[in-house]
Coordinates of C-alpha atoms and ligand atoms in Angstrom, one line a residue:
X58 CA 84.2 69.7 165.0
X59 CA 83.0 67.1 162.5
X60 CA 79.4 67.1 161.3
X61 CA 77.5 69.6 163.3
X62 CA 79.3 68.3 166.1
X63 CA 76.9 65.8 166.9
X64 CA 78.2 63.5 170.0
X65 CA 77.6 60.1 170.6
X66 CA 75.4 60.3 173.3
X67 CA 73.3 63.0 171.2
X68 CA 73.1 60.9 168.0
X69 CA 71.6 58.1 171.1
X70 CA 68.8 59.8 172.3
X71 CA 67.7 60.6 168.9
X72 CA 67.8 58.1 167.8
X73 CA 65.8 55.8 170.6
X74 CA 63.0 55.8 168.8
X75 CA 64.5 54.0 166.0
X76 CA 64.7 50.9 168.3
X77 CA 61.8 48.3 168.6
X78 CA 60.5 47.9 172.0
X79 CA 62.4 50.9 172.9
X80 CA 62.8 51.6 176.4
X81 CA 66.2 52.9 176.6
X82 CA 68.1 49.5 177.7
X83 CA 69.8 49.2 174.4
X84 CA 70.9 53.0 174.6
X85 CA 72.4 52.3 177.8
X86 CA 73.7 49.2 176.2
X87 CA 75.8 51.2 173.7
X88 CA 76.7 53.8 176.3
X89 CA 78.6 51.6 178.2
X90 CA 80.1 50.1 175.0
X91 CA 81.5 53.2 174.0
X92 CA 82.6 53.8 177.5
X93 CA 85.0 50.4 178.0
X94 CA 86.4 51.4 174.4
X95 CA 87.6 54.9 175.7
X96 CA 89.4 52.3 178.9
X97 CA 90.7 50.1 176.4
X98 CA 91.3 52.9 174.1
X99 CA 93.5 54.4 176.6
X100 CA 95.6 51.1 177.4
X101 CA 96.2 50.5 174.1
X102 CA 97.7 53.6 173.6
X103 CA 100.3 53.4 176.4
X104 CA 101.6 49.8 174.7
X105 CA 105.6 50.3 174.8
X106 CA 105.4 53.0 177.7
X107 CA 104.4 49.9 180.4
X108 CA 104.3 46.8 180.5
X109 CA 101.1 45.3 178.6
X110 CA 102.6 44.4 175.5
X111 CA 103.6 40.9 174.8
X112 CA 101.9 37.8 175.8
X113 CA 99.8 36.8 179.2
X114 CA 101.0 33.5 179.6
X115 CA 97.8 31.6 178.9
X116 CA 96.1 30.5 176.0
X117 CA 92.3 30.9 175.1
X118 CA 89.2 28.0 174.6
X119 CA 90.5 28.0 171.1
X120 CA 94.4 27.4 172.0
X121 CA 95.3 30.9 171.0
X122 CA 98.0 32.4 172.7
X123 CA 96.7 35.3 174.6
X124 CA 98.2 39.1 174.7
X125 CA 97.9 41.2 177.9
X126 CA 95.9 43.4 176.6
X127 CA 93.0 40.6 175.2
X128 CA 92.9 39.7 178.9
X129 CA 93.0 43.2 179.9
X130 CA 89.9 44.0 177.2
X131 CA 88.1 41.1 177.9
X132 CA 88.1 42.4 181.4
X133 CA 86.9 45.8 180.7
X134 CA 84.2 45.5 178.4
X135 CA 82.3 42.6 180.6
X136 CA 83.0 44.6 184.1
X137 CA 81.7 48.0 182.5
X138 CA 78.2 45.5 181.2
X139 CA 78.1 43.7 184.8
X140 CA 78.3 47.0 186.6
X141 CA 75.3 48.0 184.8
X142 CA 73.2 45.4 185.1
X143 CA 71.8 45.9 181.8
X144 CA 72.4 42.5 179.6
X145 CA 71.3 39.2 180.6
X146 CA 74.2 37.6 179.1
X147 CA 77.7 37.7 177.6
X148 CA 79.8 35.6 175.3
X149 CA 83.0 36.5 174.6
X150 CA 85.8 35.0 172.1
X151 CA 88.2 34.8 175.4
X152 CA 85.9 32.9 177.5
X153 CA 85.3 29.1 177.6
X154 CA 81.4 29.5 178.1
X155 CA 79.0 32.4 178.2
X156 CA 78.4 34.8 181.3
X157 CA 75.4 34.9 183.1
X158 CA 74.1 38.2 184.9
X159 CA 71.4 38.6 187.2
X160 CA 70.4 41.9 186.3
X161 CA 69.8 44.7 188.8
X162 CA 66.6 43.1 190.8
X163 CA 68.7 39.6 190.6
X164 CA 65.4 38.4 188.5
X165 CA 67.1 37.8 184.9
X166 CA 65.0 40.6 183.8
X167 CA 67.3 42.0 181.1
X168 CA 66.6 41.7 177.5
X169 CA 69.4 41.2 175.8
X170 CA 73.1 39.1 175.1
X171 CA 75.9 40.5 173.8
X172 CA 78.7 38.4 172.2
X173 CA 82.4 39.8 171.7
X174 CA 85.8 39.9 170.4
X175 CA 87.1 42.5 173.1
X176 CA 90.0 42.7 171.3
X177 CA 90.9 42.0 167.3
X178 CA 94.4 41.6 165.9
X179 CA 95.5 41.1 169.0
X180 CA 99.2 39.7 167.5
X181 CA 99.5 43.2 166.0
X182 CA 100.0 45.3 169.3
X183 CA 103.4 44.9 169.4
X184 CA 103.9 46.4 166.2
X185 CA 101.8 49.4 166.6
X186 CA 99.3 48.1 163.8
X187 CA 95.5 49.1 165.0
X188 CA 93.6 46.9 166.7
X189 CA 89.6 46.5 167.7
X190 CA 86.7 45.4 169.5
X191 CA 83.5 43.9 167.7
X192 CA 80.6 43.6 169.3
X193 CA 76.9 41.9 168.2
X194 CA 73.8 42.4 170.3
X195 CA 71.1 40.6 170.2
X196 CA 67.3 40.0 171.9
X197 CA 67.2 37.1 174.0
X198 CA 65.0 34.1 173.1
X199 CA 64.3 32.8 176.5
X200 CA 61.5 33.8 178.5
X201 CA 62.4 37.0 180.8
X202 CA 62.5 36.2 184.7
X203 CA 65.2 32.7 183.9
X204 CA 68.5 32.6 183.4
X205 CA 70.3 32.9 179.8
X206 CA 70.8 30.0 178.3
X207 CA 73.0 28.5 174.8
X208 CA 69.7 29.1 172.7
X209 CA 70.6 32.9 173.7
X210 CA 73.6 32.9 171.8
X211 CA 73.0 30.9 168.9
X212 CA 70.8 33.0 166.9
X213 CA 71.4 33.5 163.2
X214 CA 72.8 36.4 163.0
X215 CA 69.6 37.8 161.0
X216 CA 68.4 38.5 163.8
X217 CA 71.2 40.6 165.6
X218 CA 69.7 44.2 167.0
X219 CA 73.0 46.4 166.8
X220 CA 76.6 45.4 166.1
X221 CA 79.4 47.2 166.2
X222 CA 83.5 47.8 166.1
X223 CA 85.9 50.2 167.6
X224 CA 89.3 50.7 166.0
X225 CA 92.2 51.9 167.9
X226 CA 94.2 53.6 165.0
X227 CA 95.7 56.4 163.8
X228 CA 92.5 58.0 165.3
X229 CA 90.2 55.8 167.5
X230 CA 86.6 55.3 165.8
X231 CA 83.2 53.2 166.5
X232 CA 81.4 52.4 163.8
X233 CA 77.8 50.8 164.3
X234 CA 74.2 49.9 163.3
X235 CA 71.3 49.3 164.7
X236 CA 69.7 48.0 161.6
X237 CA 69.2 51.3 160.4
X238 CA 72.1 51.9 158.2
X239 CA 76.2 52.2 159.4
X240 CA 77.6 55.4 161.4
X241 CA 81.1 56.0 162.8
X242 CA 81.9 58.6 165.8
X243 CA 85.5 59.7 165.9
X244 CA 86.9 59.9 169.9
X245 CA 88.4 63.4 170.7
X246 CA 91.6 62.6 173.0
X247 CA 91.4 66.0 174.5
X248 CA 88.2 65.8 175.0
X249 CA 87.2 62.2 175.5
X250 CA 83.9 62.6 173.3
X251 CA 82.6 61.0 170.0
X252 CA 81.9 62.6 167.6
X253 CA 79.6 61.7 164.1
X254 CA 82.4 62.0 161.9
X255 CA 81.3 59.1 159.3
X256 CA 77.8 59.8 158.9
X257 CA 75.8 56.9 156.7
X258 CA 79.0 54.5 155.8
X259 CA 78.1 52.8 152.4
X260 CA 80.4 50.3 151.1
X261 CA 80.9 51.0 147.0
X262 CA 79.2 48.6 145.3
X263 CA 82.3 47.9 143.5
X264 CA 86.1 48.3 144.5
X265 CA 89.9 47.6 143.4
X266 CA 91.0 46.2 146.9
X267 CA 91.4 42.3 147.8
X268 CA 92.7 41.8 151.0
X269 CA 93.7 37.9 152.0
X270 CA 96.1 36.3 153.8
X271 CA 98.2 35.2 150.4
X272 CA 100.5 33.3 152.2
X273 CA 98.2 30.4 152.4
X274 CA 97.7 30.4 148.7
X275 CA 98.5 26.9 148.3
X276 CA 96.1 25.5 150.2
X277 CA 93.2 27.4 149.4
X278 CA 90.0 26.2 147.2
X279 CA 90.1 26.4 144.0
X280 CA 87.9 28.7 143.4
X281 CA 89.3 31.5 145.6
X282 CA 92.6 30.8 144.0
X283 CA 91.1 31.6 140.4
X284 CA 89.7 34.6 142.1
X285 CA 93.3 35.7 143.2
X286 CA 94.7 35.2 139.9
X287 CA 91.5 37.6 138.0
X288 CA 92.3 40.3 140.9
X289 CA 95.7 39.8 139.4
X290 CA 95.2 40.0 136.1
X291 CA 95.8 42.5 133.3
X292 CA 92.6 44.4 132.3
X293 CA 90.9 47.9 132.0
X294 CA 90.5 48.0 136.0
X295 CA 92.6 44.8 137.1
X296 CA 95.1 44.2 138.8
X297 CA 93.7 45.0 141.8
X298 CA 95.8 46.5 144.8
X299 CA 96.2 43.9 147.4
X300 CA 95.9 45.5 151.2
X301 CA 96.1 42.9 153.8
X302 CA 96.8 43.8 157.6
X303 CA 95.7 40.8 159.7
X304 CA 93.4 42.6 161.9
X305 CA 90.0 41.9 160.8
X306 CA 88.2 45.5 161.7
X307 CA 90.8 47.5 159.7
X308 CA 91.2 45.5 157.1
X309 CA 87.0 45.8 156.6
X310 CA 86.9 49.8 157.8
X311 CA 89.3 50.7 155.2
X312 CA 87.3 48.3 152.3
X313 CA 84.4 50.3 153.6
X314 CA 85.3 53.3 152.7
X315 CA 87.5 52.7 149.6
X316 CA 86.0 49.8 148.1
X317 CA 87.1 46.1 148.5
X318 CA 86.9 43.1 149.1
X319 CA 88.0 40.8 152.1
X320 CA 88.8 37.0 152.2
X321 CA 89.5 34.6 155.1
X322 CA 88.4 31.3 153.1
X323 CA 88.3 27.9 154.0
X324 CA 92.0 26.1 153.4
X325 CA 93.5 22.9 153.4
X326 CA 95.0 23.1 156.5
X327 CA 91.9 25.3 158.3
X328 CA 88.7 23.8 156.7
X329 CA 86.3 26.3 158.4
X330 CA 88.7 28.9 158.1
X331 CA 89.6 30.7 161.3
X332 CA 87.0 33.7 162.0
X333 CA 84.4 33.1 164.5
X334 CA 80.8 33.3 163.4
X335 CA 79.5 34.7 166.7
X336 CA 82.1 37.0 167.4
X337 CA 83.6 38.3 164.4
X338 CA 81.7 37.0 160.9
X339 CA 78.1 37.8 162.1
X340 CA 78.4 41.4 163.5
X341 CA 80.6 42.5 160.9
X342 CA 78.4 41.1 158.1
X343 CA 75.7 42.8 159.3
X344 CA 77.7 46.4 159.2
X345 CA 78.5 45.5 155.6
X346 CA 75.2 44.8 154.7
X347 CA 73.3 47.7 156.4
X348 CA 76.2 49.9 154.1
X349 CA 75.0 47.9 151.2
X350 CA 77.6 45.6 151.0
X351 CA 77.8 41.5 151.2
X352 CA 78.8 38.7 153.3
X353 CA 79.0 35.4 152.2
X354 CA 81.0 32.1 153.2
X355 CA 81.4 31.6 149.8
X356 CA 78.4 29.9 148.5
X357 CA 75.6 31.5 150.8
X358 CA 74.8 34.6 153.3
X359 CA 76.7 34.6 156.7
X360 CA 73.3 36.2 157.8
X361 CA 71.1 33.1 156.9
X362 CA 73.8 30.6 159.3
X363 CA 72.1 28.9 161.9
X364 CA 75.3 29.0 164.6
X365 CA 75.8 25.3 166.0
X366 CA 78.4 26.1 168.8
X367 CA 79.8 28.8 170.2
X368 CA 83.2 29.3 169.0
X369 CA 82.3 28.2 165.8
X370 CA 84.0 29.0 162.5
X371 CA 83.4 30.1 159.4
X372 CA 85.0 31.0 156.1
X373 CA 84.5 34.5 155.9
X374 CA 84.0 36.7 152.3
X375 CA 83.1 40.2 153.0
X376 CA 82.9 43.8 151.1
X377 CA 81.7 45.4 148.2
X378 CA 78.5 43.6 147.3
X379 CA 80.1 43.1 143.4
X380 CA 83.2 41.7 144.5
X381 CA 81.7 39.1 146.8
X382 CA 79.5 38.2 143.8
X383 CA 82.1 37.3 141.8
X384 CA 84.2 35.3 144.5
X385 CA 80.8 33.3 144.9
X386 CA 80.7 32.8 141.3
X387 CA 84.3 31.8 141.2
X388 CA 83.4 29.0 144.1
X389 CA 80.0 27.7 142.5
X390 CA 82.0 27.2 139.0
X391 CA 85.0 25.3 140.4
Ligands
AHG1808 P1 92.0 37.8 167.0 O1 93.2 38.8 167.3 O2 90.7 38.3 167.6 O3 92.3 36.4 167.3 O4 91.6 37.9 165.5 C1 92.6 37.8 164.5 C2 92.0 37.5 163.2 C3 91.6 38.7 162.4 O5 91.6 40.0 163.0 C4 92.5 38.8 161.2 O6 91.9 39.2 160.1 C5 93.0 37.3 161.1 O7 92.9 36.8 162.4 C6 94.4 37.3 160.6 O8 94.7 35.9 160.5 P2 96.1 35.5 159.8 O9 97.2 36.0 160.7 O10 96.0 34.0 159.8 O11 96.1 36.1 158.4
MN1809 MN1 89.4 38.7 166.0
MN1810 MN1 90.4 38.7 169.7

């Protein structure tokens, strides 16, 4: 067993103490997180055995087609958070407007919102490419005792409390932070447990990986195009290798741990770029930057955005804290 064999649930209740205002409703939080991934986990595994690849028929509040299996995560993760009674809210990618939950008492007593993507790279399931769930968790703003409301949600993402993503790969992993640096737990299929197998995930502060979706090249900014053409060109440690695999969480999990640089930018045709701030941009930046790396829309910190709507977009610049330097300094020059 990796590391000591230190479980989830272990790593948890020591590490309570780390949490302001600790009283245990954020561990459970988590706990039922990393429950609904080991559901999901164990859908996503039978895709091509039954009949939940493909898509559901309907398409989402931002016109996206859905798959079976977003509807079917979606489902999961805010089931296994209602049946717990233990948020006050949820936002999720897949849903028009954000949850409200009573709590256990019915008095709106819980502390905190959660906002999802239940399930990333969603297209990619039918080709057997790993997919995931990010998650971002944050204190609500609104007094205790009344219902959640939009203020809830729209919190920069400075001031997030955990965040969080699950990969369903080659071997299924959660990685997360409660503001007190990055940790990953590998699931053991036989045994259904996690494990602390990626203890204190640092990003490299530098790295020889760009991963963007080239195929919109064209009708990118000028700047990031100038970037593409240095990763490109001929030096001591250039050309950089270019890994791209449309699914947000890998594409950042394997930067993290070889060094690299991600790019979903504005472009002519998507001027705010296509990642959402709440559900994708915000918790991942703040993994990146509790393993010392960056996140930037290009000319400022995805951190420091005060969210305007829910399903809000954003350009989206994210890795190795050198390498989003430079695309900065590519996009203040041009
Ligand atoms: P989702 O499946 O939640 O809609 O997210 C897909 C996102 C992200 O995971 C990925 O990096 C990006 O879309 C890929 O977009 P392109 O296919 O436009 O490159
Ligand atoms: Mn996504
Ligand atoms: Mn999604």
């Amino acid at each position: 067993m990796p590391h000591k064999s230190l479980t989830l649930g272990e790593f948890i209740i020591e590490k309570q103490g780390d949490f302001p205002y600790a009283n245990g409703e954020l561990s459970r939080l988590i706990n039922s997180i990393r429950l609904a991934a080991k559901v999901v986990n164990h859908e996503v595994n039978k895709a091509g055995l039954v009949d939940i690849t493909g898509a559901a028929g309907e398409t989402n509040v931002q016109g996206e087609a859905q798959q079976k299996l977003d509807v079917f995560a979606n489902k999961t993760f805010i089931n296994s958070l209602i049946n717990r009674e233990i948020v006050c809210g949820i936002a999720s990618e897949e849903n028009d407007e954000f949850i409200t939950i009573k709590g256990q008492n019915k008095d709106h007593s819980n502390k905190y919102v959660l906002l999802m993507d239940p399930l990333d790279g969603s297209s990619n399931i039918d080709v057997n490419i790993s997919v995931g769930t990010i998650f971002s968790i944050y204190r609500r703003v609104t007094p205790v005792g009344t219902p959640v409301s939009m203020e809830d949600f729209l919190q920069p993402g400075n001031l997030q409390v955990a965040a969080g993503y699950i990969i369903y790969g080659t071997s299924t992993i959660l990685v997360y932070t409660t503001g007190n640096g990055v940790n990953g737990f590998s699931l053991s299929p036989a045994l259904g447990t996690y494990y602390l197998s990626h203890p204190e995930m640092t990003f490299p502060e530098d790295g020889h990986i760009y991963s963007v979706n080239e195929g919109h090249y064209l009708q990118f900014p000028q700047g990031i195009k100038n970037y593409i053409k240095y990763c490109q060109e001929e030096k001591e440690d250039r050309p950089y290798t270019s890994r791209y695999l449309g699914s947000l969480v890998s594409d950042i999990h394997r930067n993290m741990i070889r060094g690299g640089v991600y790019m979903y930018s504005s472009s002519s045709k998507l001027p705010d770029g296509k990642l959402r701030l709440l559900y994708e941009c915000n918790p991942i930046a703040f993994i990146a930057e509790q393993a010392g790396g960056a996140a930037s829309d290009g000319y400022k910190r995805i951190l420091d955005i005060k969210p305007t709507e829910l399903h809000q977009r954003i350009p989206f610049i994210c890795g190795s804290k050198n390498m989003v330097k430079k695309v900065e300094d590519f996009m203040s020059k041009s």
